[in-house]
Amino acid sequence: MKLYRTGAFYCLIVILLLIQLFSCHQNKPQDAQKVTVVANDSLDLSYENVMLSYLSTQDFRSAALVNKKRNELLKDGYFEHSSYSSILLAYEYLLDDNIDSVEIALKNLEGQKLSSDLAVLKDYLEIRANFSFHDVTSGTMMEQIIDSKEYALAHESVFTFLFYNLLANAEYRQAKYREALKDVESWYHYHPNKSNAHVSQAYQEMKFMQYIALHDYEKLKGTLDSCKHYANATKDSAIIMRMYDLQSQYYFSINNNPKAIEASKKYFNYLEASNTLNAYIFANLGKNFLNNNQVDSAIFYFNAGLRFIKKHKIKHNKMFYYKNLQLAYASKGDYERAYFALDSTFQDYQLSTQRIEAEKINDINTKYQTEKKDQAITLLRTTNTFNHKILVQQRWIFVILFALVFSIAFFIYFRNKQKLLQNINQRILAENRQLILEQKTRQNQLNPHFIYNAIANLQGLISSEQKAKANQYLLLLSRQIRDILELNREEYISLDQEIKSLNNYILLQQMRYQDVFGFQIETEDLDLDDVMIPPMIIQPFVENAIEHAFKNLPYMGQLEISFRTHENQLHVSICDNGWGMQVSKEQVPHKTSLSQIITKERLELLFVDAEPEARIEITPNYRDDLRGYKVEIYIPLVLYFN
């Protein structure tokens, strides 16, 4: 046991050294000033719902409203360190058209471990900050939108619908109306609040725009009716009044110019009264007047639209205004102004082309710089990987050398220990052989003792000239001697063999002491062939009872032998109704015989380490009349399975 503890101690030392070796490079200094914030899923979900409520409709909220909400949330200490704080701040800057600040706010998220929804929101705000609903979307931005949409779909983000809205607008600007219509359907499908009246109205309005572009007049009227239905359900005056703009476009598409002008004028007056005019209403109203041959009114609203764009510095495509102004002046015969309008159209087209080319060049340069950075990063990673491999190889070489030295030392140590154990084992085997020889010697000491008594008995029968009994006794004695010779060769015999030998011996004694005692052997339900017992264990005590307990007994003696099992032990009971421990001049008491001492020594040798231990208990005068002897032998239960 000491050897195993020593080996385990050395193995533990080796394991600790290896752990220290491979973990030393992972120890990093911790910033004591760093604030630790425990994640709170319920609060993060509430912040996510705030963003969802703002982004779930087509109309953007005001920056002031978002700022007020953010200040309320900042009262909660957790929100200040939450990633949603930067997201909401970037959204506020977006509504305020402060694009540079959007990028700065989103940079605060770099290096943070973001959930999939936060990553989707970050991608959306980055794209939305550079997205224009008025100009054609560049190819690079289209790739960004599609990649972000695929990521959102793969992670089942609740904000997936936002990218379908951007795709629908981009494809509409590229005149890909059917693709735009499919993206509108997907926007509504993935929208988490499609049961909301605002969302349903926005969905119908987006379909309406696609059907106008596709000239699908059959579906256009039904979609317009749906738009009106959901607009009334919102109870929002701005949305309800916008239906006049849709009516105007519907009447324009079916060439009902008077009604188109009437509806468009109502919507223009509402926007003017609410101080919410936009460039589109000037363009739509001017186009309706031009189609109705009201040229002066058309020219007025086209020019008013151009002034509105210039005043508010709106990024809007002005080619539509110049083209229609050129047509209006030409129809009046004012070709000079028509020329200037056409020239403005050309210049605006050039500016637009230059801007697109600049964007393409910028995209190419960005890709080049990105690829250059990627190559530098790849080279750095390759170098780091190579250095790491060298470091790992050096460590493994050290480990292998250390393991080799340790193995050699361990082998030498255990080889010496093995030799020591072999010497100890040989000594133990020698001691065991000596114990077995002693046990055999003790056992063989019983045989002369029994034979001496038997010959004395036979001599008595011959002296009394009882030849027939002497012959019968001699026959039984020869069987007993044969049993002794055969059974004493074995360390254990079956209980059946032991009982037969006892029965033969008691019959011998009954012939010697005729009508002095009777006997009974009980075995309960024991399997006599499977239960094993050392030979000549019981016979000495039976002999003691017959020789001493029944001597000069004035009544019939009775010898009872029983075998039973109890708590994994074989319990042997030898009881007589003899004299017991009554000491007088006429009576001879039981005495401790040599056979009893030998039997005890045999049990000690045979069952030296047995649990429970083997023992002999002798109880004199155990009967109510204070007579008799009881000998109880307890030995471990030994079973033989054939």
XYZ file of C-alpha atoms in Angstrom:
642
model
C 0.000 0.000 0.000
C 2.877 2.340 0.835
C 4.366 1.622 -2.606
C 1.143 2.637 -4.413
C 0.843 5.852 -2.379
C 4.429 6.766 -3.303
C 3.778 6.120 -7.022
C 0.563 8.176 -6.938
C 2.452 11.042 -5.281
C 5.056 11.140 -8.067
C 2.361 10.966 -10.785
C 0.562 13.906 -9.147
C 3.770 15.966 -9.214
C 4.220 15.251 -12.958
C 0.605 16.240 -13.754
C 0.922 19.511 -11.822
C 4.157 20.362 -13.674
C 2.504 19.725 -17.062
C -0.520 21.840 -16.153
C 1.748 24.672 -15.061
C 3.792 24.347 -18.270
C 0.832 24.592 -20.654
C -1.180 27.136 -18.708
C 1.545 29.673 -18.051
C 1.065 31.387 -21.425
C -2.652 31.808 -20.755
C -2.205 34.048 -17.728
C -3.152 37.566 -18.683
C -3.053 40.654 -16.462
C -6.483 41.751 -15.464
C -7.497 45.385 -15.538
C -8.379 46.368 -11.995
C -10.350 49.352 -13.272
C -12.613 47.239 -15.532
C -16.278 47.289 -14.579
C -17.864 43.872 -14.371
C -21.498 43.723 -15.435
C -23.559 40.601 -14.881
C -25.729 39.736 -17.881
C -29.460 40.207 -17.396
C -31.453 38.425 -20.115
C -34.790 39.950 -19.077
C -33.473 43.527 -19.342
C -31.768 42.801 -22.677
C -35.089 41.466 -23.971
C -36.876 44.658 -22.875
C -34.257 46.789 -24.702
C -34.681 44.591 -27.775
C -38.455 45.192 -27.655
C -37.840 48.963 -27.555
C -35.794 48.753 -30.779
C -38.389 46.470 -32.341
C -41.191 48.930 -31.571
C -39.217 51.731 -33.274
C -38.213 49.733 -36.365
C -41.381 47.714 -36.923
C -43.086 50.329 -39.149
C -41.944 52.119 -42.282
C -42.085 55.567 -40.671
C -39.040 56.480 -38.637
C -39.540 57.985 -35.204
C -38.176 61.404 -34.357
C -34.681 61.720 -32.922
C -36.065 63.685 -29.969
C -38.414 60.828 -29.042
C -35.564 58.291 -29.160
C -33.331 60.623 -27.123
C -36.010 60.942 -24.449
C -36.410 57.165 -24.260
C -32.633 56.663 -24.042
C -32.352 59.139 -21.174
C -35.065 57.226 -19.323
C -33.191 53.951 -19.778
C -29.893 55.491 -18.662
C -31.379 55.848 -15.175
C -30.943 52.073 -15.009
C -27.279 51.342 -14.250
C -27.332 48.170 -16.322
C -28.356 49.935 -19.551
C -25.268 52.200 -19.511
C -22.998 49.150 -19.892
C -25.367 47.243 -22.169
C -24.655 46.923 -25.908
C -28.164 48.243 -26.568
C -27.054 51.646 -25.251
C -24.710 52.078 -28.245
C -27.358 50.640 -30.617
C -30.024 53.102 -29.454
C -27.541 55.997 -29.601
C -26.596 55.071 -33.197
C -30.310 54.924 -34.094
C -30.813 58.399 -32.599
C -27.938 59.764 -34.718
C -29.433 58.080 -37.804
C -32.783 59.808 -37.311
C -30.949 63.099 -36.821
C -29.088 62.483 -40.133
C -25.776 62.577 -38.245
C -24.136 59.774 -40.220
C -20.561 60.182 -38.922
C -21.770 59.881 -35.334
C -23.596 56.653 -36.231
C -20.292 55.012 -37.143
C -18.633 56.316 -33.951
C -21.454 54.953 -31.777
C -21.267 51.551 -33.449
C -17.486 51.384 -32.958
C -18.173 51.102 -29.218
C -19.449 47.586 -29.945
C -16.146 46.384 -31.399
C -14.534 43.676 -29.287
C -17.783 42.909 -27.446
C -19.455 39.514 -27.588
C -22.783 40.288 -29.269
C -25.898 38.174 -29.457
C -27.168 37.339 -32.949
C -29.917 39.997 -32.724
C -27.424 42.661 -31.647
C -25.085 41.715 -34.508
C -28.017 41.996 -36.959
C -28.981 45.426 -35.586
C -25.374 46.613 -35.850
C -25.189 45.476 -39.512
C -28.531 47.127 -40.286
C -27.592 50.504 -38.796
C -24.208 50.469 -40.597
C -25.925 49.800 -43.939
C -28.863 52.134 -43.266
C -26.492 55.017 -42.480
C -25.140 54.867 -46.066
C -28.349 53.774 -47.808
C -30.294 56.206 -49.996
C -33.994 55.785 -50.755
C -33.612 58.272 -53.641
C -30.614 57.008 -55.640
C -29.659 53.714 -57.222
C -27.992 51.369 -54.737
C -24.412 50.369 -55.562
C -23.426 46.738 -56.118
C -21.208 46.687 -53.042
C -24.027 47.805 -50.795
C -26.349 45.235 -52.360
C -23.830 42.534 -51.445
C -23.689 43.860 -47.879
C -27.478 43.819 -47.585
C -27.745 40.272 -48.958
C -24.940 38.966 -46.725
C -26.502 40.552 -43.638
C -29.918 39.179 -44.596
C -28.485 35.650 -44.928
C -26.816 35.950 -41.506
C -30.096 37.124 -39.945
C -31.980 34.238 -41.574
C -29.397 31.684 -40.414
C -29.671 32.917 -36.813
C -33.480 33.328 -36.963
C -33.225 36.951 -35.881
C -36.394 38.884 -35.121
C -34.937 41.800 -37.152
C -34.593 39.857 -40.420
C -37.478 41.786 -42.006
C -35.450 45.032 -42.012
C -33.111 43.793 -44.754
C -36.009 42.751 -47.003
C -37.267 46.330 -46.782
C -33.885 47.649 -47.922
C -33.727 45.084 -50.721
C -37.229 45.973 -51.936
C -36.339 49.696 -52.091
C -33.001 49.024 -53.821
C -34.593 46.768 -56.454
C -37.390 49.279 -57.017
C -34.746 51.915 -57.827
C -33.131 49.441 -60.241
C -36.523 48.860 -61.947
C -36.550 45.228 -60.785
C -40.170 45.455 -59.750
C -41.018 41.761 -59.588
C -37.986 41.044 -57.411
C -38.969 44.028 -55.279
C -42.508 42.617 -54.937
C -41.087 39.261 -53.734
C -38.971 41.061 -51.139
C -42.037 42.994 -49.969
C -43.822 39.658 -49.451
C -40.787 38.365 -47.503
C -40.703 41.572 -45.434
C -44.280 40.981 -44.340
C -43.701 37.240 -43.811
C -40.783 37.768 -41.406
C -42.298 40.808 -39.702
C -42.897 40.039 -35.996
C -45.900 42.451 -35.751
C -47.822 41.674 -38.913
C -51.131 41.829 -36.994
C -50.482 45.542 -36.315
C -52.610 47.858 -38.481
C -49.630 50.129 -39.270
C -47.623 47.162 -40.521
C -50.505 45.812 -42.629
C -51.087 49.275 -44.136
C -47.389 49.678 -44.961
C -47.400 46.221 -46.577
C -50.374 47.090 -48.802
C -48.852 50.484 -49.690
C -45.535 48.884 -50.759
C -47.435 46.397 -52.944
C -49.393 49.294 -54.422
C -46.162 50.964 -55.565
C -44.924 47.766 -57.200
C -48.229 47.183 -59.023
C -48.096 50.750 -60.395
C -44.586 50.134 -61.699
C -45.698 46.796 -63.193
C -48.858 48.385 -64.704
C -50.913 45.665 -63.051
C -54.131 47.707 -62.890
C -56.240 44.652 -62.097
C -54.596 44.255 -58.674
C -53.997 47.970 -58.189
C -57.607 48.901 -57.262
C -57.961 46.073 -54.704
C -54.626 46.980 -53.120
C -55.694 50.655 -52.888
C -58.907 49.620 -51.097
C -56.840 47.528 -48.650
C -54.556 50.502 -48.032
C -57.572 52.685 -47.172
C -59.007 49.995 -44.881
C -55.829 49.600 -42.821
C -55.160 53.369 -42.878
C -58.535 53.967 -41.208
C -57.733 51.175 -38.738
C -54.564 52.998 -37.645
C -56.582 56.161 -36.811
C -53.452 58.083 -37.798
C -54.335 61.295 -39.658
C -50.993 61.392 -41.525
C -51.499 57.878 -42.893
C -55.173 58.530 -43.708
C -54.297 61.694 -45.641
C -51.533 59.854 -47.497
C -54.278 57.819 -49.153
C -55.003 60.922 -51.287
C -51.480 60.595 -52.669
C -52.127 56.928 -53.514
C -55.458 57.869 -55.105
C -53.675 60.473 -57.167
C -51.176 57.897 -58.440
C -54.004 55.443 -59.171
C -55.982 58.032 -61.187
C -52.787 59.065 -62.936
C -52.123 55.466 -63.959
C -55.628 55.097 -65.492
C -55.358 58.551 -67.206
C -58.042 60.236 -65.071
C -56.035 63.432 -64.756
C -58.667 65.737 -63.173
C -59.237 63.356 -60.265
C -55.498 62.783 -59.995
C -54.950 66.539 -59.593
C -57.823 66.826 -57.090
C -56.461 64.056 -54.861
C -52.875 65.236 -55.164
C -53.881 68.815 -54.290
C -55.667 67.666 -51.119
C -52.580 65.793 -49.965
C -50.322 68.759 -50.808
C -52.517 71.153 -48.781
C -52.431 68.761 -45.782
C -48.634 68.469 -45.868
C -48.291 72.232 -46.256
C -50.588 72.889 -43.300
C -48.732 70.378 -41.135
C -45.328 71.697 -42.312
C -44.327 68.219 -43.564
C -43.845 68.874 -47.268
C -41.436 66.643 -49.211
C -39.896 66.610 -52.683
C -42.152 63.837 -53.946
C -45.393 65.763 -53.553
C -44.054 68.633 -55.723
C -43.018 66.147 -58.418
C -46.319 64.246 -58.347
C -48.476 67.355 -58.389
C -46.446 68.931 -61.196
C -46.665 65.747 -63.283
C -50.450 65.582 -62.835
C -50.829 69.198 -64.025
C -48.571 68.498 -67.018
C -50.629 65.462 -68.028
C -53.782 67.579 -67.765
C -52.191 70.202 -70.075
C -52.048 72.775 -67.263
C -48.501 73.669 -68.209
C -48.065 76.828 -66.121
C -49.177 75.055 -62.954
C -46.886 72.153 -63.784
C -43.917 74.529 -64.274
C -44.724 76.265 -60.982
C -44.674 73.067 -58.925
C -41.583 71.637 -60.647
C -39.633 74.800 -59.895
C -41.036 74.872 -56.343
C -39.831 71.307 -55.896
C -36.315 72.231 -57.072
C -36.254 75.176 -54.629
C -37.444 72.893 -51.816
C -34.632 70.409 -52.565
C -32.042 73.169 -52.626
C -33.351 74.825 -49.459
C -33.428 71.651 -47.411
C -30.265 70.188 -49.015
C -32.029 66.932 -49.797
C -30.187 64.140 -51.600
C -32.781 63.739 -54.321
C -32.535 62.898 -58.022
C -33.407 66.180 -59.825
C -33.424 64.689 -63.339
C -37.177 63.988 -63.061
C -37.864 67.727 -62.505
C -35.604 68.914 -65.335
C -36.990 66.430 -67.858
C -40.570 67.437 -67.126
C -39.676 71.155 -67.127
C -38.105 70.688 -70.577
C -41.344 69.078 -71.817
C -43.471 71.838 -70.238
C -41.417 74.703 -71.748
C -41.288 72.994 -75.127
C -45.092 72.591 -75.175
C -45.385 76.364 -74.572
C -42.857 77.139 -77.345
C -40.338 78.537 -74.846
C -37.444 76.608 -76.349
C -34.753 78.681 -74.638
C -35.930 77.645 -71.204
C -36.531 74.153 -72.524
C -32.886 74.097 -73.627
C -31.695 75.268 -70.223
C -33.884 72.612 -68.539
C -32.470 69.972 -70.893
C -28.944 71.212 -70.196
C -29.643 71.002 -66.440
C -30.850 67.485 -67.025
C -27.603 66.647 -68.773
C -25.510 68.262 -66.043
C -27.466 66.489 -63.330
C -26.980 63.249 -65.255
C -23.228 63.948 -65.452
C -23.086 64.658 -61.742
C -25.019 61.490 -61.067
C -22.710 59.519 -63.370
C -19.616 61.015 -61.786
C -20.971 60.199 -58.348
C -21.659 56.623 -59.386
C -18.195 56.330 -60.958
C -16.645 57.832 -57.835
C -18.547 55.322 -55.751
C -17.322 52.506 -57.995
C -13.739 53.752 -57.755
C -14.153 54.096 -54.010
C -15.550 50.551 -53.876
C -12.602 49.246 -55.909
C -10.155 51.138 -53.680
C -11.938 49.852 -50.580
C -11.748 46.299 -51.903
C -8.060 46.777 -52.691
C -7.323 48.170 -49.248
C -9.401 45.426 -47.689
C -7.595 42.725 -49.656
C -4.270 44.349 -48.744
C -5.214 44.340 -45.076
C -6.483 40.774 -45.382
C -3.174 39.702 -46.893
C -1.257 41.460 -44.120
C -3.502 39.852 -41.509
C -3.106 36.452 -43.181
C 0.686 36.863 -43.230
C 0.678 37.901 -39.577
C -1.541 34.955 -38.652
C 0.717 32.590 -40.604
C 3.776 33.956 -38.791
C 2.030 33.687 -35.439
C 0.899 30.165 -36.247
C 4.440 29.190 -37.254
C 5.899 30.714 -34.072
C 3.224 29.013 -32.031
C 4.053 25.655 -33.615
C 7.755 26.152 -32.835
C 6.876 27.039 -29.248
C 4.594 24.014 -28.962
C 7.310 21.754 -30.443
C 9.842 23.074 -27.933
C 7.439 22.428 -25.112
C 6.716 18.929 -26.319
C 10.438 18.201 -26.653
C 10.876 19.309 -23.053
C 7.871 17.226 -21.979
C 9.130 14.144 -23.838
C 12.639 14.484 -22.326
C 11.168 15.038 -18.892
C 8.803 12.080 -19.331
C 11.704 9.906 -20.542
C 13.890 10.765 -17.535
C 10.951 10.312 -15.213
C 10.068 6.962 -16.834
C 13.650 5.670 -16.433
C 13.741 6.749 -12.777
C 10.285 5.337 -12.233
C 11.302 2.035 -13.879
C 14.434 1.681 -11.722
C 12.482 2.557 -8.598
C 9.704 0.077 -9.280
C 12.104 -2.666 -10.385
C 13.800 -2.457 -6.996
C 10.417 -2.382 -5.314
C 9.347 -5.386 -7.375
C 12.346 -7.361 -6.171
C 11.553 -6.349 -2.612
C 7.936 -7.445 -3.086
C 9.062 -10.778 -4.549
C 11.235 -11.409 -1.486
C 8.343 -10.490 0.802
C 6.010 -12.726 -1.205
C 8.414 -15.669 -0.999
C 8.682 -15.202 2.751
C 4.880 -15.131 3.074
C 4.582 -18.289 0.945
C 7.129 -20.018 3.166
C 5.198 -18.952 6.256
C 1.965 -20.244 4.706
C 3.565 -23.595 3.925
C 4.814 -23.787 7.493
C 1.320 -23.018 8.812
C -0.177 -25.720 6.599
C 2.390 -28.228 7.834
C 1.621 -27.270 11.415
C -2.097 -27.686 10.729
C -1.468 -31.143 9.234
C 0.637 -32.071 12.253
C -2.083 -30.957 14.670
C -4.653 -32.889 12.667
C -2.537 -36.050 12.572
C -2.049 -35.883 16.362
C -5.738 -36.696 16.717
C -5.499 -39.999 14.833
C -3.249 -41.888 17.334
C -5.429 -40.596 20.156
C -8.581 -42.016 18.558
C -6.913 -45.311 17.560
C -5.573 -45.775 21.103
C -9.096 -45.428 22.531
C -10.586 -47.721 19.852
C -8.013 -50.507 20.490
C -8.713 -50.218 24.203
C -12.416 -50.672 23.479
C -11.758 -53.669 21.234
C -9.510 -55.179 23.895
C -12.323 -54.822 26.396
C -14.769 -56.690 24.155
C -12.293 -59.507 23.552
C -11.538 -59.778 27.258
C -15.256 -60.120 27.965
C -15.395 -62.863 25.295
C -17.929 -61.007 23.192
C -16.526 -62.314 19.941
C -19.531 -61.468 17.732
C -19.579 -57.902 18.959
C -15.819 -57.765 18.714
C -16.044 -58.830 15.051
C -18.755 -56.238 14.358
C -16.769 -53.627 16.259
C -13.665 -54.529 14.302
C -15.612 -54.130 11.036
C -16.844 -50.665 12.047
C -13.378 -49.774 13.308
C -11.787 -50.737 9.999
C -14.258 -48.443 8.202
C -13.476 -45.652 10.611
C -9.728 -46.087 10.165
C -10.209 -46.079 6.383
C -12.207 -42.835 6.665
C -9.521 -41.305 8.823
C -6.799 -42.269 6.354
C -8.732 -40.974 3.356
C -10.349 -37.855 4.814
C -7.294 -36.585 6.664
C -5.548 -36.085 3.343
C -7.963 -33.268 2.562
C -8.133 -29.819 4.091
C -11.913 -29.796 3.630
C -14.478 -32.546 3.177
C -18.185 -32.370 2.493
C -20.603 -32.211 5.374
C -22.128 -35.434 4.122
C -18.784 -37.255 4.508
C -18.307 -35.778 7.977
C -21.758 -36.907 9.140
C -21.211 -40.439 7.790
C -17.878 -40.643 9.620
C -19.511 -39.319 12.835
C -22.376 -41.776 12.503
C -19.907 -44.665 12.095
C -17.884 -43.503 15.113
C -20.963 -43.127 17.368
C -22.143 -46.632 16.394
C -18.724 -47.909 17.514
C -19.174 -46.186 20.847
C -22.737 -47.464 21.260
C -21.394 -50.999 20.851
C -18.919 -50.292 23.596
C -21.445 -48.624 25.934
C -24.559 -50.654 25.231
C -27.831 -49.005 26.277
C -25.965 -46.083 27.827
C -26.921 -43.319 25.372
C -28.790 -42.531 22.189
C -27.960 -39.929 19.559
C -29.571 -37.673 16.952
C -28.022 -35.677 14.063
C -30.004 -32.761 12.525
C -29.017 -30.864 9.406
C -32.151 -28.741 8.734
C -32.300 -28.020 4.976
C -28.560 -27.858 4.310
C -27.148 -29.164 1.038
C -24.740 -31.713 2.547
C -22.699 -32.128 -0.641
C -22.011 -28.401 -1.088
C -21.158 -27.379 2.486
C -17.478 -28.033 3.283
C -15.899 -28.594 6.716
C -12.398 -29.474 8.000
C -12.208 -33.235 8.874
C -12.030 -34.450 12.513
C -13.257 -31.136 13.960
C -16.399 -32.479 15.643
C -15.317 -36.026 16.560
C -13.131 -35.012 19.593
C -16.090 -33.278 21.287
C -18.402 -36.211 20.575
C -15.787 -38.503 22.071
C -15.506 -36.245 25.124
C -19.258 -36.386 25.724
C -19.392 -40.186 25.430
C -16.287 -40.824 27.545
C -17.044 -38.390 30.381
C -20.609 -37.054 30.283
C -22.374 -40.436 30.188
C -20.005 -42.317 32.566
C -21.928 -43.896 35.480
C -25.014 -41.915 34.469
C -28.111 -43.199 36.353
C -30.391 -42.431 33.400
C -30.356 -42.777 29.635
C -27.926 -40.359 28.004
C -28.810 -38.397 24.895
C -26.364 -36.894 22.417
C -27.693 -34.240 19.968
C -25.652 -32.904 17.079
C -27.059 -30.160 14.839
C -25.768 -28.306 11.810
C -27.188 -24.979 10.587
C -26.065 -21.766 8.901
C -26.247 -18.335 10.478
C -24.848 -15.000 9.193
C -22.508 -16.644 6.670
C -21.229 -19.102 9.258
C -21.652 -22.830 9.814
C -22.933 -23.355 13.355
C -22.307 -26.833 14.834
C -23.937 -27.647 18.180
C -22.984 -30.737 20.260
C -25.226 -31.141 23.308
C -25.469 -33.863 25.947
C -27.562 -34.412 29.077
C -24.692 -35.780 31.155
C -23.166 -34.774 34.466
C -22.023 -31.301 33.467
C -19.674 -29.559 35.948
C -20.887 -31.361 39.105
C -17.763 -32.198 41.076
C -17.957 -34.887 43.747
C -16.075 -37.903 44.877
C -18.336 -40.233 42.965
C -18.612 -38.196 39.774
C -16.008 -37.315 37.187
C -16.368 -33.879 35.607
C -15.580 -32.834 32.033
C -11.960 -31.973 31.616
C -10.118 -30.005 29.031
C -8.688 -32.691 26.761
C -5.724 -32.540 24.431
C -8.121 -32.964 21.497
C -9.956 -29.725 22.361
C -6.697 -27.778 22.487
C -5.621 -29.281 19.155
C -8.998 -28.444 17.576
C -8.788 -24.815 18.669
C -5.283 -24.555 17.256
C -6.479 -26.085 13.965
C -9.252 -23.516 13.653
C -6.818 -20.683 14.325
C -4.503 -21.963 11.591
C -7.244 -22.641 9.043
C -9.176 -19.395 9.523
C -6.490 -16.959 10.623
C -7.869 -13.922 8.698
C -11.499 -14.983 8.374
C -14.338 -12.563 9.085
C -16.253 -13.375 11.223
C -13.646 -15.355 13.123
C -13.856 -19.083 13.868
C -14.435 -19.918 17.549
C -15.530 -22.580 20.025
C -17.968 -21.834 22.856
C -18.423 -24.363 25.702
C -21.393 -23.948 28.037
C -21.583 -26.340 31.049
C -24.818 -26.957 32.965
C -26.894 -25.319 30.252
C -30.063 -27.321 31.062
C -32.711 -26.309 33.560
C -31.613 -29.120 35.918
C -28.049 -27.750 35.845
C -26.758 -30.736 33.959
C -25.295 -31.311 30.499
C -22.650 -29.791 28.308
C -23.090 -27.719 25.154
C -20.264 -27.225 22.716
C -20.842 -24.738 19.864
C -18.430 -24.437 16.965
C -18.587 -21.427 14.594
C -16.595 -21.595 11.388
C -16.864 -19.491 8.178
C -19.246 -21.008 5.652
C -17.299 -22.730 2.873
C -19.254 -23.865 -0.185
C -18.255 -26.140 -3.037
C -19.927 -25.790 -6.431
C -19.378 -28.688 -8.786
